[in-house]
mmCIF file of C-alpha atoms in Angstrom:
data_model
loop_
_atom_site.group_PDB
_atom_site.id
_atom_site.type_symbol
_atom_site.label_atom_id
_atom_site.label_comp_id
_atom_site.label_asym_id
_atom_site.label_seq_id
_atom_site.Cartn_x
_atom_site.Cartn_y
_atom_site.Cartn_z
ATOM 1 C CA UNK N 949 102.138 51.401 91.991
ATOM 2 C CA UNK N 950 101.909 55.337 92.372
ATOM 3 C CA UNK N 951 104.203 57.343 93.940
ATOM 4 C CA UNK N 952 103.794 60.683 96.133
ATOM 5 C CA UNK N 953 106.601 62.885 95.688
ATOM 6 C CA UNK N 954 106.689 65.704 98.331
ATOM 7 C CA UNK N 955 108.646 69.018 98.106
ATOM 8 C CA UNK N 956 110.770 68.918 101.411
ATOM 9 C CA UNK N 957 112.116 72.374 101.155
ATOM 10 C CA UNK N 958 108.605 73.809 101.436
ATOM 11 C CA UNK N 959 108.891 72.599 105.090
ATOM 12 C CA UNK N 960 112.225 74.214 105.128
ATOM 13 C CA UNK N 961 112.837 77.178 107.547
ATOM 14 C CA UNK N 962 116.353 77.801 105.936
ATOM 15 C CA UNK N 963 115.847 81.606 103.844
ATOM 16 C CA UNK N 964 116.811 80.516 100.339
ATOM 17 C CA UNK N 965 114.592 82.748 98.495
ATOM 18 C CA UNK N 966 115.273 86.610 97.161
ATOM 19 C CA UNK N 967 112.927 89.010 99.638
ATOM 20 C CA UNK N 968 109.309 90.246 97.689
ATOM 21 C CA UNK N 969 109.044 93.399 96.998
ATOM 22 C CA UNK N 970 106.702 93.031 99.634
ATOM 23 C CA UNK N 971 108.946 92.008 101.936
ATOM 24 C CA UNK N 972 111.162 94.812 101.487
ATOM 25 C CA UNK N 973 108.379 97.542 101.266
ATOM 26 C CA UNK N 974 107.599 96.742 104.942
ATOM 27 C CA UNK N 975 111.022 96.449 106.104
ATOM 28 C CA UNK N 976 111.454 100.203 104.753
ATOM 29 C CA UNK N 977 108.653 100.729 106.539
ATOM 30 C CA UNK N 978 110.034 99.655 109.771
ATOM 31 C CA UNK N 979 112.790 102.013 109.243
ATOM 32 C CA UNK N 980 115.428 98.773 108.583
ATOM 33 C CA UNK N 981 117.364 100.903 105.690
ATOM 34 C CA UNK N 982 120.667 100.975 103.970
ATOM 35 C CA UNK N 983 122.439 103.771 105.221
ATOM 36 C CA UNK N 984 126.481 104.541 105.692
ATOM 37 C CA UNK N 985 127.462 107.050 108.363
ATOM 38 C CA UNK N 986 131.326 107.166 106.654
ATOM 39 C CA UNK N 987 129.691 108.266 103.290
ATOM 40 C CA UNK N 988 127.630 110.948 104.657
ATOM 41 C CA UNK N 989 130.477 112.478 107.461
ATOM 42 C CA UNK N 990 133.302 112.156 104.735
ATOM 43 C CA UNK N 991 131.639 115.065 102.561
ATOM 44 C CA UNK N 992 130.405 116.817 105.175
ATOM 45 C CA UNK N 993 133.627 116.887 106.798
ATOM 46 C CA UNK N 994 135.408 117.528 103.343
ATOM 47 C CA UNK N 995 132.802 120.707 102.861
ATOM 48 C CA UNK N 996 133.013 122.318 105.773
ATOM 49 C CA UNK N 997 137.027 122.417 105.153
ATOM 50 C CA UNK N 998 137.230 122.785 101.759
ATOM 51 C CA UNK N 999 134.810 126.053 102.675
ATOM 52 C CA UNK N 1000 136.268 127.166 105.717
ATOM 53 C CA UNK N 1001 139.723 127.468 104.015
ATOM 54 C CA UNK N 1002 138.119 129.235 100.635
ATOM 55 C CA UNK N 1003 136.441 132.085 103.680
ATOM 56 C CA UNK N 1004 139.801 131.444 106.082
ATOM 57 C CA UNK N 1005 140.351 134.917 105.255
ATOM 58 C CA UNK N 1006 137.403 136.852 105.694
ATOM 59 C CA UNK N 1007 137.086 134.663 109.126
ATOM 60 C CA UNK N 1008 140.471 135.681 110.266
ATOM 61 C CA UNK N 1009 139.941 139.553 109.378
ATOM 62 C CA UNK N 1010 136.201 139.613 111.430
ATOM 63 C CA UNK N 1011 138.288 138.186 113.855
ATOM 64 C CA UNK N 1012 141.028 140.683 114.064
ATOM 65 C CA UNK N 1013 138.758 143.654 113.232
ATOM 66 C CA UNK N 1014 136.799 142.555 115.751
ATOM 67 C CA UNK N 1015 139.467 142.240 118.846
ATOM 68 C CA UNK N 1016 141.179 145.036 117.765
ATOM 69 C CA UNK N 1017 138.112 147.295 118.840
ATOM 70 C CA UNK N 1018 137.491 145.638 121.750
ATOM 71 C CA UNK N 1019 140.930 146.193 122.949
ATOM 72 C CA UNK N 1020 140.315 149.930 121.728
ATOM 73 C CA UNK N 1021 136.936 150.248 123.079
ATOM 74 C CA UNK N 1022 137.844 148.522 126.038
ATOM 75 C CA UNK N 1023 141.358 150.465 127.439
ATOM 76 C CA UNK N 1024 140.077 151.661 130.199
ATOM 77 C CA UNK N 1025 140.179 150.389 133.936
ATOM 78 C CA UNK N 1026 139.400 146.945 135.077
ATOM 79 C CA UNK N 1027 135.745 147.646 137.197
ATOM 80 C CA UNK N 1028 134.126 149.195 133.391
ATOM 81 C CA UNK N 1029 135.255 146.286 131.754
ATOM 82 C CA UNK N 1030 133.010 143.923 134.197
ATOM 83 C CA UNK N 1031 130.208 146.177 134.428
ATOM 84 C CA UNK N 1032 127.362 144.365 133.952
ATOM 85 C CA UNK N 1033 126.008 146.409 131.092
ATOM 86 C CA UNK N 1034 129.483 146.544 129.333
ATOM 87 C CA UNK N 1035 129.784 142.377 130.111
ATOM 88 C CA UNK N 1036 126.235 142.046 128.396
ATOM 89 C CA UNK N 1037 126.950 144.241 125.130
ATOM 90 C CA UNK N 1038 130.294 142.588 124.848
ATOM 91 C CA UNK N 1039 128.909 139.279 125.240
ATOM 92 C CA UNK N 1040 126.222 140.015 122.425
ATOM 93 C CA UNK N 1041 129.377 141.413 120.155
ATOM 94 C CA UNK N 1042 131.460 138.122 120.736
ATOM 95 C CA UNK N 1043 128.047 136.156 119.691
ATOM 96 C CA UNK N 1044 127.075 137.619 116.588
ATOM 97 C CA UNK N 1045 130.652 137.534 115.451
ATOM 98 C CA UNK N 1046 131.090 133.922 116.301
ATOM 99 C CA UNK N 1047 127.376 133.191 114.827
ATOM 100 C CA UNK N 1048 128.131 135.035 111.512
ATOM 101 C CA UNK N 1049 131.423 132.801 111.298
ATOM 102 C CA UNK N 1050 130.070 129.106 111.831
ATOM 103 C CA UNK N 1051 126.277 129.735 110.588
ATOM 104 C CA UNK N 1052 127.565 128.984 107.181
ATOM 105 C CA UNK N 1053 129.397 125.990 108.076
ATOM 106 C CA UNK N 1054 127.000 124.101 110.383
ATOM 107 C CA UNK N 1055 124.554 124.987 107.385
ATOM 108 C CA UNK N 1056 126.638 123.544 104.874
ATOM 109 C CA UNK N 1057 127.677 120.115 107.522
ATOM 110 C CA UNK N 1058 123.770 120.213 107.222
ATOM 111 C CA UNK N 1059 122.715 120.642 103.957
ATOM 112 C CA UNK N 1060 125.458 117.972 102.717
ATOM 113 C CA UNK N 1061 123.762 115.512 105.871
ATOM 114 C CA UNK N 1062 119.824 116.163 104.374
ATOM 115 C CA UNK N 1063 121.331 115.554 100.698
ATOM 116 C CA UNK N 1064 123.676 112.861 101.336
ATOM 117 C CA UNK N 1065 120.821 110.836 103.396
ATOM 118 C CA UNK N 1066 118.198 111.380 100.982
ATOM 119 C CA UNK N 1067 120.176 109.774 98.478
ATOM 120 C CA UNK N 1068 121.178 107.310 100.398
ATOM 121 C CA UNK N 1069 117.153 106.252 101.878
ATOM 122 C CA UNK N 1070 115.220 108.913 99.968
ATOM 123 C CA UNK N 1071 112.380 110.461 101.467
ATOM 124 C CA UNK N 1072 111.055 108.109 104.818
ATOM 125 C CA UNK N 1073 109.185 109.408 107.866
ATOM 126 C CA UNK N 1074 108.581 106.635 110.501
ATOM 127 C CA UNK N 1075 108.449 106.178 114.144
ATOM 128 C CA UNK N 1076 109.018 102.666 114.129
ATOM 129 C CA UNK N 1077 112.637 102.355 114.935
ATOM 130 C CA UNK N 1078 112.091 104.623 118.522
ATOM 131 C CA UNK N 1079 108.882 102.861 119.638
ATOM 132 C CA UNK N 1080 109.268 101.349 122.962
ATOM 133 C CA UNK N 1081 109.805 97.219 122.921
ATOM 134 C CA UNK N 1082 110.332 95.095 126.026
ATOM 135 C CA UNK N 1083 113.239 93.204 123.637
ATOM 136 C CA UNK N 1084 115.183 96.527 124.099
ATOM 137 C CA UNK N 1085 115.880 96.337 127.900
ATOM 138 C CA UNK N 1086 115.735 93.147 127.975
ATOM 139 C CA UNK N 1087 119.463 91.491 129.521
ATOM 140 C CA UNK N 1088 119.616 88.492 127.620
ATOM 141 C CA UNK N 1089 118.759 89.782 124.481
ATOM 142 C CA UNK N 1090 121.390 92.727 125.406
ATOM 143 C CA UNK N 1091 123.832 90.596 125.906
ATOM 144 C CA UNK N 1092 123.137 88.680 123.115
ATOM 145 C CA UNK N 1093 123.211 91.598 120.847
ATOM 146 C CA UNK N 1094 126.714 92.749 122.392
ATOM 147 C CA UNK N 1095 128.433 90.158 121.550
ATOM 148 C CA UNK N 1096 126.538 89.130 118.437
ATOM 149 C CA UNK N 1097 128.450 87.927 115.104
ATOM 150 C CA UNK N 1098 127.118 91.453 113.414
ATOM 151 C CA UNK N 1099 128.609 93.592 116.837
ATOM 152 C CA UNK N 1100 131.750 91.908 116.117
ATOM 153 C CA UNK N 1101 132.057 92.677 112.899
ATOM 154 C CA UNK N 1102 131.015 96.293 113.025
ATOM 155 C CA UNK N 1103 133.737 96.319 116.149
ATOM 156 C CA UNK N 1104 136.766 95.211 113.706
ATOM 157 C CA UNK N 1105 135.647 97.400 110.919
ATOM 158 C CA UNK N 1106 135.799 100.946 113.661
ATOM 159 C CA UNK N 1107 139.312 99.351 114.413
ATOM 160 C CA UNK N 1108 140.661 98.566 110.847
ATOM 161 C CA UNK N 1109 138.987 102.460 110.273
ATOM 162 C CA UNK N 1110 140.638 104.345 112.875
ATOM 163 C CA UNK N 1111 144.150 102.417 112.370
ATOM 164 C CA UNK N 1112 144.020 103.506 108.457
ATOM 165 C CA UNK N 1113 142.751 107.109 108.841
ATOM 166 C CA UNK N 1114 145.826 107.377 111.744
ATOM 167 C CA UNK N 1115 148.537 105.865 109.879
ATOM 168 C CA UNK N 1116 147.133 108.724 106.880
ATOM 169 C CA UNK N 1117 147.669 111.505 109.602
ATOM 170 C CA UNK N 1118 150.747 109.882 110.772
ATOM 171 C CA UNK N 1119 152.356 109.701 107.559
ATOM 172 C CA UNK N 1120 151.313 113.016 106.483
ATOM 173 C CA UNK N 1121 152.868 114.934 109.217
ATOM 174 C CA UNK N 1122 156.071 113.462 109.418
ATOM 175 C CA UNK N 1123 157.094 113.680 105.570
ATOM 176 C CA UNK N 1124 156.528 117.806 106.967
ATOM 177 C CA UNK N 1125 158.169 117.508 110.060
ATOM 178 C CA UNK N 1126 160.996 119.820 108.282
ATOM 179 C CA UNK N 1127 158.437 122.105 108.230
ATOM 180 C CA UNK N 1128 158.128 122.592 112.031
ATOM 181 C CA UNK N 1129 161.688 123.062 112.216
ATOM 182 C CA UNK N 1130 161.512 125.982 109.479
ATOM 183 C CA UNK N 1131 158.070 127.147 111.394
ATOM 184 C CA UNK N 1132 160.808 128.601 114.126
ATOM 185 C CA UNK N 1133 161.319 131.975 112.681
ATOM 186 C CA UNK N 1134 157.756 132.192 111.631
ATOM 187 C CA UNK N 1135 155.501 134.843 113.367
ATOM 188 C CA UNK N 1136 152.423 133.961 115.063
ATOM 189 C CA UNK N 1137 150.394 134.697 111.898
ATOM 190 C CA UNK N 1138 152.224 132.268 109.852
ATOM 191 C CA UNK N 1139 152.886 129.483 112.848
ATOM 192 C CA UNK N 1140 148.722 129.566 112.587
ATOM 193 C CA UNK N 1141 148.764 129.426 108.885
ATOM 194 C CA UNK N 1142 150.620 126.699 108.871
ATOM 195 C CA UNK N 1143 148.985 124.717 111.235
ATOM 196 C CA UNK N 1144 145.751 125.306 109.206
ATOM 197 C CA UNK N 1145 147.333 124.185 105.907
ATOM 198 C CA UNK N 1146 148.656 121.251 107.917
ATOM 199 C CA UNK N 1147 145.314 120.301 109.339
ATOM 200 C CA UNK N 1148 143.793 120.988 106.013
ATOM 201 C CA UNK N 1149 145.607 118.290 104.403
ATOM 202 C CA UNK N 1150 145.047 115.891 106.853
ATOM 203 C CA UNK N 1151 141.776 116.440 106.960
ATOM 204 C CA UNK N 1152 141.131 115.969 103.232
ATOM 205 C CA UNK N 1153 143.037 112.805 102.859
ATOM 206 C CA UNK N 1154 141.387 111.321 105.777
ATOM 207 C CA UNK N 1155 137.917 112.331 104.259
ATOM 208 C CA UNK N 1156 138.400 111.239 100.751
ATOM 209 C CA UNK N 1157 140.065 107.576 102.248
ATOM 210 C CA UNK N 1158 136.581 107.508 104.992
ATOM 211 C CA UNK N 1159 134.372 107.994 101.337
ATOM 212 C CA UNK N 1160 136.158 105.173 100.010
ATOM 213 C CA UNK N 1161 135.313 103.016 103.262
ATOM 214 C CA UNK N 1162 131.923 104.191 103.018
ATOM 215 C CA UNK N 1163 131.424 102.862 99.490
ATOM 216 C CA UNK N 1164 132.299 99.362 100.769
ATOM 217 C CA UNK N 1165 130.590 99.946 103.702
ATOM 218 C CA UNK N 1166 126.985 100.380 102.050
ATOM 219 C CA UNK N 1167 127.572 97.648 99.622
ATOM 220 C CA UNK N 1168 128.242 95.312 102.840
ATOM 221 C CA UNK N 1169 125.157 97.069 104.457
ATOM 222 C CA UNK N 1170 123.482 96.054 101.422
ATOM 223 C CA UNK N 1171 124.220 92.946 100.579
ATOM 224 C CA UNK N 1172 123.901 91.898 104.849
ATOM 225 C CA UNK N 1173 119.833 93.769 105.077
ATOM 226 C CA UNK N 1174 119.522 91.130 101.372
ATOM 227 C CA UNK N 1175 120.541 88.484 103.858
ATOM 228 C CA UNK N 1176 118.388 89.764 106.585
ATOM 229 C CA UNK N 1177 115.340 89.976 104.744
ATOM 230 C CA UNK N 1178 115.819 86.362 102.638
ATOM 231 C CA UNK N 1179 112.676 84.347 102.783
ATOM 232 C CA UNK N 1180 112.044 80.483 103.333
ATOM 233 C CA UNK N 1181 109.497 79.385 100.717
ATOM 234 C CA UNK N 1182 106.674 78.654 103.273
ATOM 235 C CA UNK N 1183 107.159 82.059 104.312
ATOM 236 C CA UNK N 1184 106.977 83.539 100.253
ATOM 237 C CA UNK N 1185 103.374 80.800 100.194
ATOM 238 C CA UNK N 1186 101.940 82.628 102.763
ATOM 239 C CA UNK N 1187 102.845 86.136 101.712
ATOM 240 C CA UNK N 1188 100.932 85.075 98.194
ATOM 241 C CA UNK N 1189 98.521 83.878 100.372
ATOM 242 C CA UNK N 1190 97.856 86.599 101.655
ATOM 243 C CA UNK N 1191 98.138 89.670 98.613
ATOM 244 C CA UNK N 1192 96.608 87.121 96.100
ATOM 245 C CA UNK N 1193 94.045 85.585 98.125
ATOM 246 C CA UNK N 1194 94.028 81.831 99.104
ATOM 247 C CA UNK N 1195 93.300 79.507 96.410
ATOM 248 C CA UNK N 1196 91.045 77.453 97.812
ATOM 249 C CA UNK N 1197 88.985 80.837 98.753
ATOM 250 C CA UNK N 1198 89.579 81.893 95.091
ATOM 251 C CA UNK N 1199 88.722 78.800 93.930
ATOM 252 C CA UNK N 1200 85.169 78.625 95.967
ATOM 253 C CA UNK N 1201 84.647 82.283 94.380
ATOM 254 C CA UNK N 1202 84.871 81.285 91.075
ATOM 255 C CA UNK N 1203 82.767 78.312 91.327
ATOM 256 C CA UNK N 1204 80.208 80.728 93.126
ATOM 257 C CA UNK N 1205 79.853 83.327 90.470
ATOM 258 C CA UNK N 1206 79.572 80.218 88.030
ATOM 259 C CA UNK N 1207 77.165 79.099 89.757
ATOM 260 C CA UNK N 1208 75.078 82.746 89.790
ATOM 261 C CA UNK N 1209 76.012 83.508 85.974
ATOM 262 C CA UNK N 1210 74.540 80.185 85.324
ATOM 263 C CA UNK N 1211 71.193 80.438 87.037
ATOM 264 C CA UNK N 1212 71.150 84.147 85.468
ATOM 265 C CA UNK N 1213 71.753 82.496 82.178
ATOM 266 C CA UNK N 1214 69.078 79.894 82.585
ATOM 267 C CA UNK N 1215 66.384 82.212 83.807
ATOM 268 C CA UNK N 1216 66.806 83.977 80.317
ATOM 269 C CA UNK N 1217 65.684 81.028 78.405
ATOM 270 C CA UNK N 1218 62.484 81.135 78.248
ATOM 271 C CA UNK N 1219 62.939 84.374 76.595
ATOM 272 C CA UNK N 1220 64.436 82.963 73.564
ATOM 273 C CA UNK N 1221 63.059 82.336 70.285
ATOM 274 C CA UNK N 1222 64.861 79.146 69.703
ATOM 275 C CA UNK N 1223 67.410 76.484 71.210
ATOM 276 C CA UNK N 1224 69.835 74.855 68.423
ATOM 277 C CA UNK N 1225 70.803 71.936 69.594
ATOM 278 C CA UNK N 1226 73.957 69.887 68.255
ATOM 279 C CA UNK N 1227 71.490 67.559 69.275
ATOM 280 C CA UNK N 1228 72.854 65.682 73.046
ATOM 281 C CA UNK N 1229 76.316 68.089 73.081
ATOM 282 C CA UNK N 1230 75.105 71.222 72.123
ATOM 283 C CA UNK N 1231 72.672 74.049 72.541
ATOM 284 C CA UNK N 1232 72.609 77.208 71.934
ATOM 285 C CA UNK N 1233 69.242 79.727 73.293
ATOM 286 C CA UNK N 1234 68.631 82.664 69.914
ATOM 287 C CA UNK N 1235 66.972 85.878 70.132
ATOM 288 C CA UNK N 1236 65.591 88.357 67.679
ATOM 289 C CA UNK N 1237 64.961 91.449 69.615
ATOM 290 C CA UNK N 1238 64.307 94.465 67.095
ATOM 291 C CA UNK N 1239 64.663 97.083 69.608
ATOM 292 C CA UNK N 1240 68.044 95.948 70.531
ATOM 293 C CA UNK N 1241 69.478 95.329 66.899
ATOM 294 C CA UNK N 1242 69.464 94.053 63.480
ATOM 295 C CA UNK N 1243 70.818 90.772 64.035
ATOM 296 C CA UNK N 1244 69.992 87.623 66.219
ATOM 297 C CA UNK N 1245 71.814 87.460 69.588
ATOM 298 C CA UNK N 1246 72.900 84.281 71.982
ATOM 299 C CA UNK N 1247 71.275 84.443 75.706
ATOM 300 C CA UNK N 1248 72.222 80.846 76.168
ATOM 301 C CA UNK N 1249 74.839 78.404 75.194
ATOM 302 C CA UNK N 1250 76.284 75.252 77.235
ATOM 303 C CA UNK N 1251 77.629 71.715 76.692
ATOM 304 C CA UNK N 1252 76.657 68.619 77.601
ATOM 305 C CA UNK N 1253 74.774 68.568 80.900
ATOM 306 C CA UNK N 1254 73.963 72.752 81.210
ATOM 307 C CA UNK N 1255 72.946 71.784 77.253
ATOM 308 C CA UNK N 1256 70.151 68.887 78.848
ATOM 309 C CA UNK N 1257 69.205 71.891 81.409
ATOM 310 C CA UNK N 1258 68.467 74.320 78.755
ATOM 311 C CA UNK N 1259 66.376 72.130 76.309
ATOM 312 C CA UNK N 1260 64.717 71.260 79.526
ATOM 313 C CA UNK N 1261 64.325 74.138 80.179
ATOM 314 C CA UNK N 1262 63.351 75.580 76.613
ATOM 315 C CA UNK N 1263 60.553 72.536 77.077
ATOM 316 C CA UNK N 1264 59.505 73.651 80.054
ATOM 317 C CA UNK N 1265 58.338 77.222 78.951
ATOM 318 C CA UNK N 1266 57.608 76.082 75.117
ATOM 319 C CA UNK N 1267 60.341 77.336 73.545
ATOM 320 C CA UNK N 1268 60.926 75.515 70.019
ATOM 321 C CA UNK N 1269 64.103 73.295 70.119
ATOM 322 C CA UNK N 1270 65.775 72.824 66.207
ATOM 323 C CA UNK N 1271 68.239 70.312 65.330
ATOM 324 C CA UNK N 1272 70.789 71.824 63.306
ATOM 325 C CA UNK N 1273 74.376 70.420 64.409
ATOM 326 C CA UNK N 1274 76.955 72.569 61.910
ATOM 327 C CA UNK N 1275 75.188 76.172 62.923
ATOM 328 C CA UNK N 1276 75.120 74.657 66.721
ATOM 329 C CA UNK N 1277 78.687 73.628 67.253
ATOM 330 C CA UNK N 1278 79.522 76.959 65.137
ATOM 331 C CA UNK N 1279 77.811 79.636 67.615
ATOM 332 C CA UNK N 1280 79.098 77.658 70.642
ATOM 333 C CA UNK N 1281 82.366 78.562 69.198
ATOM 334 C CA UNK N 1282 82.308 81.395 68.046
ATOM 335 C CA UNK N 1283 79.452 83.476 69.797
ATOM 336 C CA UNK N 1284 79.870 84.828 73.706
ATOM 337 C CA UNK N 1285 76.441 85.088 75.604
ATOM 338 C CA UNK N 1286 75.137 88.597 75.041
ATOM 339 C CA UNK N 1287 76.831 88.922 71.502
ATOM 340 C CA UNK N 1288 75.443 89.121 67.930
ATOM 341 C CA UNK N 1289 75.266 86.330 65.395
ATOM 342 C CA UNK N 1290 78.355 86.787 63.011
ATOM 343 C CA UNK N 1291 77.611 87.477 58.776
ATOM 344 C CA UNK N 1292 79.206 84.274 58.030
ATOM 345 C CA UNK N 1293 76.316 82.525 60.301
ATOM 346 C CA UNK N 1294 73.591 85.377 59.935
ATOM 347 C CA UNK N 1295 71.729 83.557 56.999
ATOM 348 C CA UNK N 1296 71.804 80.307 58.698
ATOM 349 C CA UNK N 1297 70.667 81.162 61.804
ATOM 350 C CA UNK N 1298 68.115 83.455 59.908
ATOM 351 C CA UNK N 1299 66.748 80.303 58.525
ATOM 352 C CA UNK N 1300 66.001 78.738 61.600
ATOM 353 C CA UNK N 1301 64.486 81.419 62.830
ATOM 354 C CA UNK N 1302 62.280 82.094 59.913
ATOM 355 C CA UNK N 1303 61.238 78.276 60.387
ATOM 356 C CA UNK N 1304 60.317 78.861 64.003
ATOM 357 C CA UNK N 1305 57.907 82.039 63.012
ATOM 358 C CA UNK N 1306 56.077 80.585 60.473
ATOM 359 C CA UNK N 1307 55.635 77.462 62.936
ATOM 360 C CA UNK N 1308 53.956 80.072 65.466
ATOM 361 C CA UNK N 1309 52.388 81.566 62.662
ATOM 362 C CA UNK N 1310 50.507 78.545 61.709
ATOM 363 C CA UNK N 1311 49.630 77.705 65.543
#
């Protein structure tokens, strides 16, 4: 008794298969890409503060020059200071000074942010994430998202990250507590530089730590994204059907192509000079055309039922049928339809053609 074997995994809804290239591409087109905000934020913050630290004296000088000129040029009565014309001029000058100081900082942050976004995602433009979807405003689905496992994981990550960063800042400040007592004798400018130095060191330490956290966060999100895109065996099978075509449809197409090819081949049989047979298993239709080449060529061939049909069509059209078992087998195995007879079979084929021409000349 024969046993029927079923692969029950094909009917399983469990996502056990790695995502295909097509699945990953569709996910990317929907805006579902792996990014870590911590990586970009860490380097942007680090770059901005390093930039400020390098050019801080130049910025302070610009502010000092502006303030000195401001107080010197406006050492007049209060009515003149609040005159609309003077006020607009003062606001314009103040805006230009702030712009000269802030613009390079903003550009550095923007370039770093774009660079890290490109390194993580590459070039991607899609409107899919901002499209209006009813499930986004559904209270039930919103409640599920709010208390989902992913939300809880993100909340836990934020708490741990914030705790670590606060501890780093606190540890550094406690370690420099004696400096605050010494700063009682500093000038106002000295206190300002001291506060900047402490702030800079705290930010650099936190940014570096944030970068390390971002690397692990990126790896986790990469894993999570791959898990979300996992597919069932049925999805793999359906995708293959969509991309490669349904096997049943493809087999029907191939069958139709074979039928068309067979019909075309049978139409060429009456043009043959001779049919060389096995006699029952093989039939090869050969033709010699001086205009086409110096050697005869095969215009049709077949085995078993097809061979029988070739001989039938040949008989109906009075094409000579010659039995030559070795030559028929060799031609069938070595020569495709439309190809010339090879040199090792040329002599034997020529003898058959010469015999056929002799019979034809003798009436």
